Coordinates of C-alpha atoms and ligand atoms in Angstrom, one line a residue:
M1 CA 8.3 3.7 -11.9
E2 CA 8.5 6.1 -15.5
K3 CA 11.3 8.7 -13.9
Q4 CA 13.6 6.1 -12.6
R5 CA 14.2 4.2 -16.5
G6 CA 16.3 8.1 -17.3
S7 CA 14.3 10.3 -20.0
F8 CA 18.2 9.4 -22.0
T9 CA 17.7 5.9 -23.1
N10 CA 13.6 6.2 -22.9
K11 CA 14.3 9.5 -25.5
L12 CA 17.1 7.4 -27.1
G13 CA 14.9 4.5 -27.3
F14 CA 12.4 6.5 -29.2
V15 CA 15.2 7.9 -31.4
L16 CA 15.8 4.1 -31.7
A17 CA 12.9 2.5 -32.5
A18 CA 11.7 5.8 -35.2
A19 CA 15.3 4.5 -37.1
G20 CA 15.3 1.0 -36.2
S21 CA 11.2 1.2 -37.3
A22 CA 11.4 3.0 -40.5
V23 CA 14.3 0.8 -42.0
G24 CA 15.1 -3.0 -41.1
L25 CA 15.1 -6.6 -42.4
G26 CA 11.9 -6.2 -43.5
N27 CA 12.4 -3.9 -46.2
L28 CA 15.1 -5.8 -47.5
W29 CA 14.7 -9.3 -46.7
R30 CA 11.0 -9.7 -46.3
F31 CA 9.4 -7.5 -48.9
P32 CA 11.2 -9.3 -52.0
Y33 CA 10.6 -12.4 -50.9
L34 CA 6.8 -11.9 -50.5
A35 CA 7.0 -9.8 -53.7
A36 CA 8.8 -13.0 -55.3
K37 CA 6.5 -15.5 -54.0
Y38 CA 3.4 -13.6 -53.8
G39 CA 3.0 -12.2 -57.9
G40 CA 4.9 -9.6 -58.0
G41 CA 3.5 -6.6 -59.4
I42 CA 0.1 -8.0 -57.7
F43 CA 1.3 -8.1 -54.6
L44 CA 3.1 -4.8 -55.2
L45 CA 0.0 -2.8 -55.6
V46 CA -2.3 -4.3 -53.0
Y47 CA 0.7 -3.1 -51.2
I48 CA 0.9 0.3 -51.4
V49 CA -2.9 0.4 -51.8
L50 CA -3.0 -0.7 -47.9
A51 CA -0.7 1.9 -47.4
V52 CA -2.5 4.7 -48.0
T53 CA -5.9 3.5 -47.0
F54 CA -4.8 1.2 -43.9
G55 CA -1.9 1.3 -42.8
F56 CA -2.3 5.3 -43.1
A57 CA -5.5 4.8 -40.5
L58 CA -3.6 2.6 -37.8
M59 CA -0.4 4.8 -38.1
V60 CA -2.1 8.0 -37.5
T61 CA -5.1 6.0 -34.8
E62 CA -1.6 4.6 -33.0
I63 CA 0.7 7.8 -33.1
A64 CA -2.4 10.1 -31.8
I65 CA -3.1 7.8 -28.8
G66 CA 1.0 7.8 -28.0
R67 CA 1.0 11.9 -28.3
K68 CA -2.2 12.2 -26.1
T69 CA -1.2 9.8 -23.6
H70 CA 1.8 10.5 -23.3
L71 CA 2.4 6.5 -22.8
S72 CA 4.0 3.2 -24.5
A73 CA 1.3 0.8 -25.2
V74 CA 1.0 -1.4 -22.1
G75 CA -0.5 2.3 -19.9
A76 CA -2.0 4.4 -23.2
Y77 CA -5.1 1.9 -24.1
A78 CA -6.0 1.3 -20.0
A79 CA -6.0 6.0 -20.4
L80 CA -7.9 5.8 -22.7
D81 CA -11.0 3.6 -20.7
K82 CA -9.6 1.0 -17.8
R83 CA -11.4 -2.4 -19.4
F84 CA -9.3 -2.3 -22.8
G85 CA -6.0 -2.1 -21.3
F86 CA -5.6 -6.0 -22.0
I87 CA -5.0 -4.1 -26.6
G88 CA -2.3 -2.6 -24.8
Y89 CA -0.5 -6.0 -23.2
L90 CA -1.1 -8.4 -26.4
S91 CA 0.0 -5.5 -28.6
S92 CA 3.2 -5.8 -26.7
I93 CA 3.6 -9.8 -27.0
V94 CA 4.1 -9.3 -31.0
P95 CA 8.2 -7.5 -30.2
F96 CA 8.4 -10.8 -28.3
I97 CA 8.2 -13.4 -30.9
I98 CA 9.8 -11.1 -33.7
T99 CA 13.0 -11.0 -32.0
P100 CA 13.9 -14.0 -31.4
Y101 CA 13.5 -14.2 -35.3
Y102 CA 14.8 -10.9 -36.6
C103 CA 18.0 -12.2 -34.3
V104 CA 18.4 -15.3 -36.1
I105 CA 18.5 -13.3 -39.4
G106 CA 20.9 -10.9 -38.3
G107 CA 22.6 -13.9 -37.4
W108 CA 22.3 -14.9 -41.4
V109 CA 23.3 -11.3 -42.3
L110 CA 26.5 -11.6 -40.5
K111 CA 27.7 -14.7 -41.9
Y112 CA 27.1 -13.0 -45.2
F113 CA 29.4 -10.4 -44.8
T114 CA 32.1 -12.6 -43.1
V115 CA 31.7 -15.3 -46.0
F116 CA 32.2 -11.2 -48.5
L117 CA 34.7 -9.9 -46.8
T118 CA 36.8 -14.4 -46.8
N119 CA 36.4 -13.6 -50.9
Q120 CA 33.9 -16.5 -50.9
V121 CA 32.0 -14.5 -53.0
A122 CA 31.7 -17.7 -55.5
E123 CA 31.0 -20.4 -53.5
A124 CA 28.2 -18.6 -52.0
A125 CA 27.8 -17.9 -55.5
G126 CA 26.8 -21.6 -55.8
D127 CA 22.7 -23.0 -55.8
E128 CA 23.3 -25.4 -52.0
F129 CA 25.3 -22.5 -50.4
F130 CA 22.7 -20.9 -48.0
T131 CA 20.8 -25.0 -48.1
G132 CA 24.2 -26.4 -47.1
F133 CA 25.0 -23.3 -43.8
I134 CA 21.5 -23.0 -42.6
T135 CA 21.3 -26.8 -42.2
Q136 CA 24.4 -27.1 -40.8
P137 CA 24.6 -27.9 -37.0
A138 CA 26.5 -25.6 -34.9
A139 CA 27.5 -22.2 -37.8
P140 CA 24.4 -20.5 -38.0
V141 CA 23.2 -21.1 -34.7
I142 CA 27.1 -19.2 -33.4
F143 CA 26.5 -16.2 -35.7
F144 CA 23.2 -16.2 -34.4
V145 CA 25.1 -15.5 -31.1
I146 CA 27.6 -13.5 -31.7
Y147 CA 24.2 -11.7 -33.3
A148 CA 22.6 -11.3 -30.4
G149 CA 24.8 -11.0 -27.8
A150 CA 25.8 -7.7 -29.6
T151 CA 22.2 -6.5 -29.9
A152 CA 22.0 -7.8 -26.1
L153 CA 25.1 -6.0 -24.5
V154 CA 24.2 -2.8 -26.9
V155 CA 20.8 -2.5 -24.9
M156 CA 22.6 -3.6 -21.6
M157 CA 25.2 -0.8 -21.7
G158 CA 22.7 1.6 -22.7
V159 CA 25.3 3.2 -25.4
E160 CA 23.0 2.6 -28.4
K161 CA 23.5 6.4 -28.9
G162 CA 26.9 5.1 -31.1
I163 CA 25.0 3.0 -33.0
E164 CA 22.7 5.5 -33.9
K165 CA 25.9 8.0 -34.7
A166 CA 26.8 5.2 -36.4
S167 CA 23.6 4.6 -38.3
R168 CA 23.3 8.0 -39.3
V169 CA 25.7 7.7 -42.0
M170 CA 24.8 4.4 -42.7
M171 CA 21.6 4.9 -43.8
P172 CA 21.9 6.5 -46.7
L173 CA 25.0 4.9 -47.6
L174 CA 22.5 1.9 -47.9
I175 CA 20.2 3.5 -49.8
V176 CA 22.1 4.4 -52.3
L177 CA 24.1 1.1 -52.8
T178 CA 21.0 -0.4 -53.5
V179 CA 20.6 1.6 -56.3
V180 CA 23.2 1.2 -57.1
I181 CA 22.9 -2.4 -57.4
A182 CA 19.1 -1.8 -58.3
V183 CA 20.6 -0.8 -61.3
F184 CA 23.3 -3.4 -61.9
S185 CA 20.4 -6.0 -61.9
V186 CA 17.7 -4.5 -63.9
A187 CA 20.5 -4.2 -66.4
Q188 CA 21.9 -8.2 -66.1
P189 CA 20.6 -9.5 -69.7
G190 CA 17.2 -11.8 -69.1
A191 CA 16.6 -9.1 -66.3
M192 CA 13.2 -7.5 -68.4
E193 CA 11.0 -10.2 -67.7
G194 CA 12.1 -10.2 -63.8
L195 CA 11.1 -6.2 -64.1
I196 CA 7.8 -6.7 -66.3
Y197 CA 6.8 -9.5 -62.9
Y198 CA 8.0 -7.1 -60.3
L199 CA 6.0 -3.5 -62.1
K200 CA 2.8 -5.4 -63.8
P201 CA -0.2 -6.4 -61.6
D202 CA -1.2 -9.9 -62.9
F203 CA -5.1 -10.0 -61.7
G204 CA -5.2 -13.1 -62.0
R205 CA -2.4 -13.7 -59.7
F206 CA -4.8 -11.9 -56.4
S207 CA -5.9 -14.1 -54.1
A208 CA -7.1 -13.6 -50.0
T209 CA -3.2 -15.1 -49.7
T210 CA -1.9 -11.7 -51.5
V211 CA -4.3 -9.9 -49.3
L212 CA -2.9 -11.1 -45.9
A213 CA 0.9 -11.7 -47.0
A214 CA 0.4 -8.0 -47.7
M215 CA -1.3 -6.8 -44.9
G216 CA 1.0 -8.7 -42.6
Q217 CA 3.9 -7.0 -44.0
L218 CA 2.7 -4.2 -43.9
F219 CA 1.9 -4.1 -39.6
Y220 CA 6.0 -6.0 -40.0
S221 CA 7.1 -3.1 -42.0
M222 CA 5.9 -0.7 -40.1
S223 CA 6.2 -1.9 -36.9
L224 CA 2.1 -1.6 -35.8
A225 CA -0.4 -3.2 -34.8
M226 CA 2.7 -4.3 -31.6
G227 CA 2.4 -0.7 -30.0
I228 CA 5.8 0.5 -30.9
M229 CA 4.5 3.6 -32.7
I230 CA 2.6 4.4 -29.7
T231 CA 6.0 5.1 -27.8
Y232 CA 7.1 6.1 -30.7
G233 CA 4.4 9.4 -30.5
S234 CA 4.3 9.3 -26.5
Y235 CA 7.5 11.0 -27.8
M236 CA 6.5 13.2 -30.7
K237 CA 5.6 17.3 -30.1
K238 CA 3.1 18.9 -30.3
E239 CA 3.6 21.2 -33.2
T240 CA 5.1 17.5 -35.6
H241 CA 2.2 17.9 -38.4
L242 CA 1.0 14.3 -37.7
E243 CA -0.7 13.6 -40.4
K244 CA 2.2 14.7 -42.5
S245 CA 4.8 12.7 -40.6
V246 CA 3.0 9.4 -41.0
R247 CA 2.9 10.5 -45.1
Q248 CA 7.0 10.9 -44.8
I249 CA 7.3 7.6 -43.3
E250 CA 5.5 5.2 -45.2
L251 CA 6.7 7.5 -48.5
F252 CA 10.0 6.3 -46.3
D253 CA 9.7 2.7 -45.2
T254 CA 8.2 1.6 -49.1
G255 CA 10.3 3.5 -51.3
I256 CA 12.7 1.5 -49.4
A257 CA 11.6 -1.7 -49.8
F258 CA 10.3 -1.1 -53.7
M259 CA 14.6 -0.8 -54.1
A260 CA 15.4 -4.0 -52.7
G261 CA 12.4 -6.1 -54.6
L262 CA 13.8 -4.0 -57.2
M263 CA 17.7 -5.5 -56.8
I264 CA 16.4 -9.2 -55.5
I265 CA 14.3 -9.8 -58.4
P266 CA 14.8 -8.5 -61.7
A267 CA 17.9 -10.6 -60.5
V268 CA 16.0 -13.9 -59.6
F269 CA 14.9 -13.7 -63.4
A270 CA 18.2 -13.4 -64.6
F271 CA 20.5 -15.5 -63.1
S272 CA 17.3 -18.9 -62.0
G273 CA 15.7 -18.3 -64.4
G274 CA 12.5 -17.1 -62.6
S275 CA 10.6 -20.3 -62.3
E276 CA 7.4 -21.0 -59.9
E277 CA 11.4 -22.8 -57.1
A278 CA 13.3 -20.1 -58.2
L279 CA 10.7 -17.4 -56.5
G280 CA 9.5 -19.0 -54.4
K281 CA 12.3 -19.4 -52.2
G282 CA 11.0 -17.8 -49.0
P283 CA 13.3 -16.3 -46.1
S284 CA 16.7 -17.6 -48.3
L285 CA 15.6 -15.5 -51.5
M286 CA 18.0 -12.7 -50.1
F287 CA 21.2 -14.4 -49.8
V288 CA 20.4 -17.5 -52.4
T289 CA 20.3 -14.2 -55.2
L290 CA 22.1 -11.9 -54.4
P291 CA 25.5 -13.6 -53.8
K292 CA 25.0 -14.1 -57.9
V293 CA 24.5 -10.6 -58.5
F294 CA 28.3 -9.9 -56.6
N295 CA 30.1 -13.0 -58.3
S296 CA 28.9 -10.9 -61.4
M297 CA 30.1 -7.9 -60.5
K298 CA 33.0 -5.9 -61.2
F299 CA 34.6 -5.5 -57.8
G300 CA 31.8 -7.3 -56.3
T301 CA 33.8 -9.1 -53.3
V302 CA 34.6 -5.4 -52.4
I303 CA 30.8 -4.7 -53.1
G304 CA 29.2 -7.3 -51.4
A305 CA 30.9 -6.6 -48.2
V306 CA 30.1 -2.9 -47.8
F307 CA 26.5 -4.1 -48.7
F308 CA 26.3 -7.2 -46.2
L309 CA 27.4 -4.7 -43.6
L310 CA 25.2 -1.9 -44.5
V311 CA 22.7 -4.4 -44.0
L312 CA 23.9 -5.8 -40.4
F313 CA 23.4 -1.8 -39.1
A314 CA 20.0 -1.9 -40.2
A315 CA 19.5 -4.6 -39.1
L316 CA 21.3 -3.7 -35.7
T317 CA 19.1 -0.6 -35.0
S318 CA 16.3 -2.7 -35.5
S319 CA 16.7 -6.0 -32.8
I320 CA 18.0 -3.3 -30.6
S321 CA 15.1 -1.1 -30.5
L322 CA 13.3 -4.7 -30.3
M323 CA 15.1 -5.4 -27.3
E324 CA 15.5 -2.7 -25.5
T325 CA 11.7 -2.4 -25.9
L326 CA 11.1 -5.7 -24.3
V327 CA 13.6 -4.8 -21.7
S328 CA 11.8 -1.6 -21.1
I329 CA 8.8 -3.4 -20.7
L330 CA 10.0 -5.3 -18.0
M331 CA 11.5 -2.6 -16.6
D332 CA 8.5 -0.9 -16.1
K333 CA 5.8 -3.8 -15.5
L334 CA 8.6 -5.7 -13.4
G335 CA 10.4 -2.5 -11.6
W336 CA 13.6 -4.6 -12.9
K337 CA 17.0 -3.1 -13.1
R338 CA 18.2 -2.6 -16.8
R339 CA 20.6 -4.9 -15.7
K340 CA 18.3 -7.7 -14.2
A341 CA 15.7 -7.2 -17.6
S342 CA 18.8 -7.5 -20.0
I343 CA 20.3 -10.6 -18.7
V344 CA 16.4 -11.8 -18.4
T345 CA 15.4 -10.6 -22.0
A346 CA 19.3 -12.2 -23.2
V347 CA 18.6 -15.8 -22.1
Y348 CA 15.1 -15.5 -23.8
L349 CA 16.7 -15.1 -27.1
L350 CA 18.7 -17.9 -26.9
A351 CA 16.2 -19.7 -25.5
V352 CA 14.1 -19.1 -28.3
G353 CA 16.5 -18.1 -31.1
I354 CA 19.0 -21.7 -31.3
P355 CA 15.5 -24.2 -31.8
V356 CA 14.3 -20.6 -34.8
S357 CA 17.8 -21.3 -35.9
L358 CA 18.2 -25.5 -35.3
G359 CA 15.0 -25.8 -37.1
F360 CA 16.4 -25.7 -40.0
G361 CA 18.8 -28.8 -39.8
V362 CA 18.8 -30.8 -37.2
W363 CA 16.2 -30.3 -35.6
D364 CA 13.4 -29.7 -38.8
F365 CA 11.5 -32.2 -37.6
I366 CA 10.0 -29.8 -34.5
A367 CA 7.2 -28.4 -37.6
P368 CA 4.0 -26.5 -36.8
M369 CA 1.2 -26.5 -39.1
G370 CA 3.6 -27.9 -41.3
M371 CA 5.7 -24.7 -40.6
S372 CA 9.1 -24.6 -40.3
L373 CA 9.8 -22.9 -37.2
L374 CA 10.8 -19.2 -38.2
D375 CA 8.0 -19.3 -40.6
F376 CA 6.0 -20.4 -37.0
F377 CA 7.5 -17.2 -34.9
D378 CA 6.2 -15.1 -38.7
F379 CA 3.3 -16.5 -39.4
L380 CA 1.9 -15.9 -35.2
S381 CA 2.7 -13.1 -35.1
N382 CA 2.3 -11.6 -38.6
S383 CA -0.8 -13.1 -39.4
V384 CA -2.7 -14.0 -36.8
L385 CA -1.4 -11.7 -33.7
M386 CA -0.9 -8.5 -35.4
P387 CA -3.8 -8.8 -37.0
I388 CA -6.2 -9.3 -33.7
V389 CA -4.4 -6.2 -32.2
A390 CA -5.2 -4.0 -35.1
F391 CA -9.4 -5.4 -35.2
L392 CA -9.5 -4.2 -31.0
T393 CA -7.6 -1.2 -31.7
C394 CA -10.1 -0.5 -34.6
I395 CA -13.1 -1.6 -32.2
F396 CA -12.4 0.4 -28.9
I397 CA -11.2 3.4 -31.1
G398 CA -14.1 3.9 -33.2
F399 CA -16.9 2.8 -31.6
V400 CA -15.7 3.3 -27.1
V401 CA -13.3 5.8 -27.3
K402 CA -14.6 7.4 -31.2
P403 CA -13.0 8.4 -34.1
E404 CA -13.6 12.1 -33.1
T405 CA -11.1 11.8 -29.9
I406 CA -8.3 10.8 -32.8
I407 CA -9.0 13.7 -35.4
E408 CA -8.6 15.6 -32.7
E409 CA -5.6 14.6 -32.0
A410 CA -3.8 14.8 -35.2
E411 CA -5.6 18.7 -35.8
V412 CA -4.1 20.1 -32.7
N413 CA -1.3 21.4 -35.4
G414 CA -3.0 21.8 -38.6
E415 CA -6.4 20.2 -40.2
L416 CA -6.0 16.1 -40.7
K417 CA -7.3 16.3 -44.5
S418 CA -8.5 12.8 -44.6
K419 CA -11.2 13.3 -41.7
K420 CA -13.4 11.6 -43.2
F421 CA -12.5 8.8 -44.9
Y422 CA -10.4 8.2 -41.7
K423 CA -13.9 7.0 -39.5
V424 CA -15.3 5.4 -42.1
M425 CA -12.1 3.4 -42.2
I426 CA -11.6 2.6 -38.5
K427 CA -15.0 2.2 -38.1
Y428 CA -16.1 0.0 -41.0
I429 CA -13.7 -1.2 -43.1
A430 CA -10.3 -2.2 -41.2
P431 CA -12.5 -4.3 -39.4
V432 CA -14.1 -6.1 -41.7
C433 CA -11.5 -6.4 -43.9
L434 CA -9.0 -7.6 -40.3
V435 CA -12.1 -10.0 -39.7
A436 CA -12.1 -11.9 -43.2
I437 CA -8.4 -11.8 -43.6
L438 CA -8.0 -13.5 -39.8
I439 CA -10.0 -16.1 -40.6
F440 CA -8.8 -17.2 -43.9
A441 CA -5.6 -17.0 -42.2
V442 CA -6.3 -19.6 -38.8
M443 CA -8.1 -22.3 -42.0
E444 CA -4.7 -21.5 -44.2
A445 CA -3.2 -22.6 -41.8
M446 CA -5.0 -25.0 -40.6
G447 CA -4.7 -26.5 -44.2
A448 CA -8.6 -26.5 -44.7
I449 CA -8.1 -24.4 -47.9
A450 CA -6.0 -25.3 -50.4
V451 CA -3.9 -22.9 -51.9
Ligands
LIG501 N1 9.9 -2.9 -38.8 C1 10.9 -4.1 -38.3 C2 12.1 -3.4 -39.9 O1 11.5 -3.2 -41.3 C3 11.3 -4.5 -37.7 C4 10.7 -4.2 -36.7 C5 9.5 -4.7 -36.4 C6 10.9 -3.4 -35.2 N2 9.3 -3.4 -35.1 C7 10.3 -3.4 -34.1 C8 12.1 -2.1 -35.3 C9 10.2 -2.6 -33.8 C10 12.2 -2.0 -34.8 C11 11.4 -1.6 -33.0 O2 12.5 -4.8 -40.4

């Protein structure tokens, strides 16, 4: 079965997953709106602390599991211990939840690219433009279908290679452009207050919600607790220094998220006054704020068009590898051919994505637990399922497989410097925190505690 899948797509899938997992909408779209909403500096601080402690331990674990077993998540857990194979299945549910709504956001990015192409930047800078767009019955669905269709086409034809080549050029450009826009944003009158809000932690705003949000974001952005890093690890060479690679991935991923925040949050203060309402916009924040920035920029239309094109590519590499993950699971587990698996996956994406898209307009009466459908799926994966997978992984590694096994794998090529820390983290600190966070998440969602 493994052979039939072909090492070509397989290896490619890996490269894409690696690149796609590093940078995507998680960094550019999700991080800034969470940081804006959950207190700015305090969110940033909590995120960084979690990344170097908890995120570090979990990423080392997942990559080591993959490299040791040479298997992707579904097989890897079972290979270590038959009784725990279910964790692999559980983790592979996560990309099934994420991919449809990821493509809905991809559709929004596509829409904004066309808005700038057709020179509607002044309109887009208006306060009601975004809401006007997502509440329409047809337009957002059309953009979603085009975006999801493009993703599916690439996966079905197995032509990820072209996209990957293109994104090698696009990624560095995106980083440069993000820096340019961030510098411009920060230089706007009124932005200073936003810069302070973003960089200076206000401990008075620390709460369990901050930690929950930061942890969910960590999983999402670094593609943890969903089996992806295990697959990534299964292709990692023994010669590669595991700890160093993990540090590099974390630094890179966090660096880009940080720049995205710098591009958006000071601009919220400069252009929308930094009120609680302006900061709490959630998923729409990037789409509401950036057009205002581009509108006040010289050559803003062109820069905006290029920017959204680059974001589109960053999003595409991610949605392609997300969809590739789903397709591989179906191919492996059900023995389906690529074509069949791709078509079924595409139908699934449409079936879930269309309601998510309509959930902001004509179908907004569907509001599970008081959330929009998009927020609901996001909550389900990032605040519920991923903490459960992470918790089970910690217990499994900490007490069944034993941390020594992971440490040994990490040390095939060079010492794991944070050995003692790793052990304590994976056995005690992480699981305890995860349970606390999970209980809190569910209680909050049920409305048991008001925040
Ligand atoms: N980390 C990606 C982002 O920041 C999103 C993502 C989650 C992802 N899981 C993935 C991308 C799996 C590729 C493969 O946008």
